């Protein structure tokens, strides 16, 4: 990294290690998130095993797709939320010299190291009890990538100045609640109730819990053992069970205890019951070293498929971002019917819901793990009927995908949100971000362009695309005065503006990003039909009752949606130019951090709806999704002869008025600026790359990582600075390396090729294909066209 991190931030002594020294209560939540271990099925925060949820520590564990719905009373109103469940705590493990107090932390000394290459969290500590007895503690922890239902914790105790009986207590705790986000406190927190606990004759612990309002059962079994002679007893009460081992310890002689835990749920496939499956797996699992060896082998495979060699000083944060992405969504997620939660499986922010962030994640996965991208799109397809119901509820046709999704695909957006600065609960209109449907459509088409997977398009993708296009066509209303069509009452990606000043009706008219994307969707829907085999095209049209009259309407609407402009730039929405300018110098003097400008203004009795101020990129998102040439073509299709200077003017205009209140903002601005200001682009890239590592949003990372920003920062290297695009059945390259980036080399998967290497430096681009039986790849680079066959390599001079 460019400089030593500020005090309180972790150290990365090498590109594959994250290290924390000592214990800082103020940073504990951040540390727990960044040191989490997981495998796509389960993620467990890096909390100390002896800790409990006490306002400093939060030993949360989350299982993909496990939600519970509960009702709460907020500001006198009954509201219902569906939450990702904080699952029974598998971690509890503590110790004491006989006659002492159970160790509850913090230790006198401590070092944490997360090995990103192997997915292993190591803790070394010195514990001094009330009688001055010193014990060295070494712990290793993993969530198996080889066996996704297994977690393991190895603890080694070495007395320094004492000998005698040592007691180790290893437990399972089902008395958990969702209390990890302070602003949600006061809402219903309890989502699990105990359903049984105990131990069998071998000392194998079991614990079951049921969700309060959903048909979910979770079962854990734990095996705790040591190769030293010992005695053991079981302690048990409702929702909690533990095994206590007593063994002789001697000064200078290490004692190792291993805890292996299996977890299953009623959502899992190919199990008779969750309890039986967990009991069998925990009983047969190998020792820690064996589990680590097979786990490390799987991580080695993942890192080979994610290879990015980049010549700059931030490779460590790059690996950290990829690590947490692969822990949140992996091969173990494919059969679970789950989306990608915006905050990963690392905490309870946004209640574990799925937003549009997959737009940033799938662009990366399409060219690395297309099977994972396809699984996310299947998640969306299974909820197509829910999106159709939502459209009907709005009095429209087609499919309206929800801004927030969880288990069954209904709209999960909150009705009220708390401004912690004013203490007021305010109406929440974020569900009006209808552009999420266009994000789903974009992801479908990008997946198809990257993979050539016509089977998916024929069986699922085209149907979703057509229904999203149908929604946009029915949402558009004709404005005779302008001779255009309008889409009214929506929110754009900015999120700050949710209505016009002085009006009670929420929503905005003709958000430029929404309208241009709707036009693009209407065009791609026809392309999707054209790609399908004739018989399948006819089947779909018959199934959807899609006639020529409707298709013709799509083309009319798609070419005549209103796109507002003012002062030579793209307007964020119709009427944006009438908003007031904020006193930026004055507010920057009064508030050192303006990222939550909306909350600041509301607390002052004002509203951000009055001002030309943005939380994050909105209109500029167009240049994030499409090349400059494609944006010009899209606008010309809508009747606007956009010139080459539009990008620079629009970027300069909104950049001066954007506070970057979202981690996604730096990703988008880095992408857009690479076409007009590479130095500024690199600055935003570096901000995006370390957004979670340095907790740039001041405390939010402790509630969960920001997966969209993590993936987006990696994709800036993969696709932005290489100028890599997939369209028109070809791989397009147009490199724009910032001066701080010397060289890039990537291994990609593209249309069945598992070994496509792209190497970029200041003078050349080299594309190589491994030998296989796949079709040749078409390359387009700055006016040059080439076809590369398997086993060939081609060097292009810039």
Short mmCIF file of C-alpha atoms in Angstrom, two decimals, residues 267 439 481 484 693 792:
data_model
loop_
_atom_site.label_atom_id
_atom_site.label_comp_id
_atom_site.label_asym_id
_atom_site.label_seq_id
_atom_site.Cartn_x
_atom_site.Cartn_y
_atom_site.Cartn_z
CA UNK A 267 -33.12 -26.26 3.58
CA UNK A 439 -29.88 -4.60 -13.54
CA UNK A 481 -46.81 17.83 -25.28
CA UNK A 484 -42.05 11.42 -25.82
CA UNK A 693 -10.11 -2.55 5.05
CA UNK A 792 -2.20 -19.80 -30.14
#
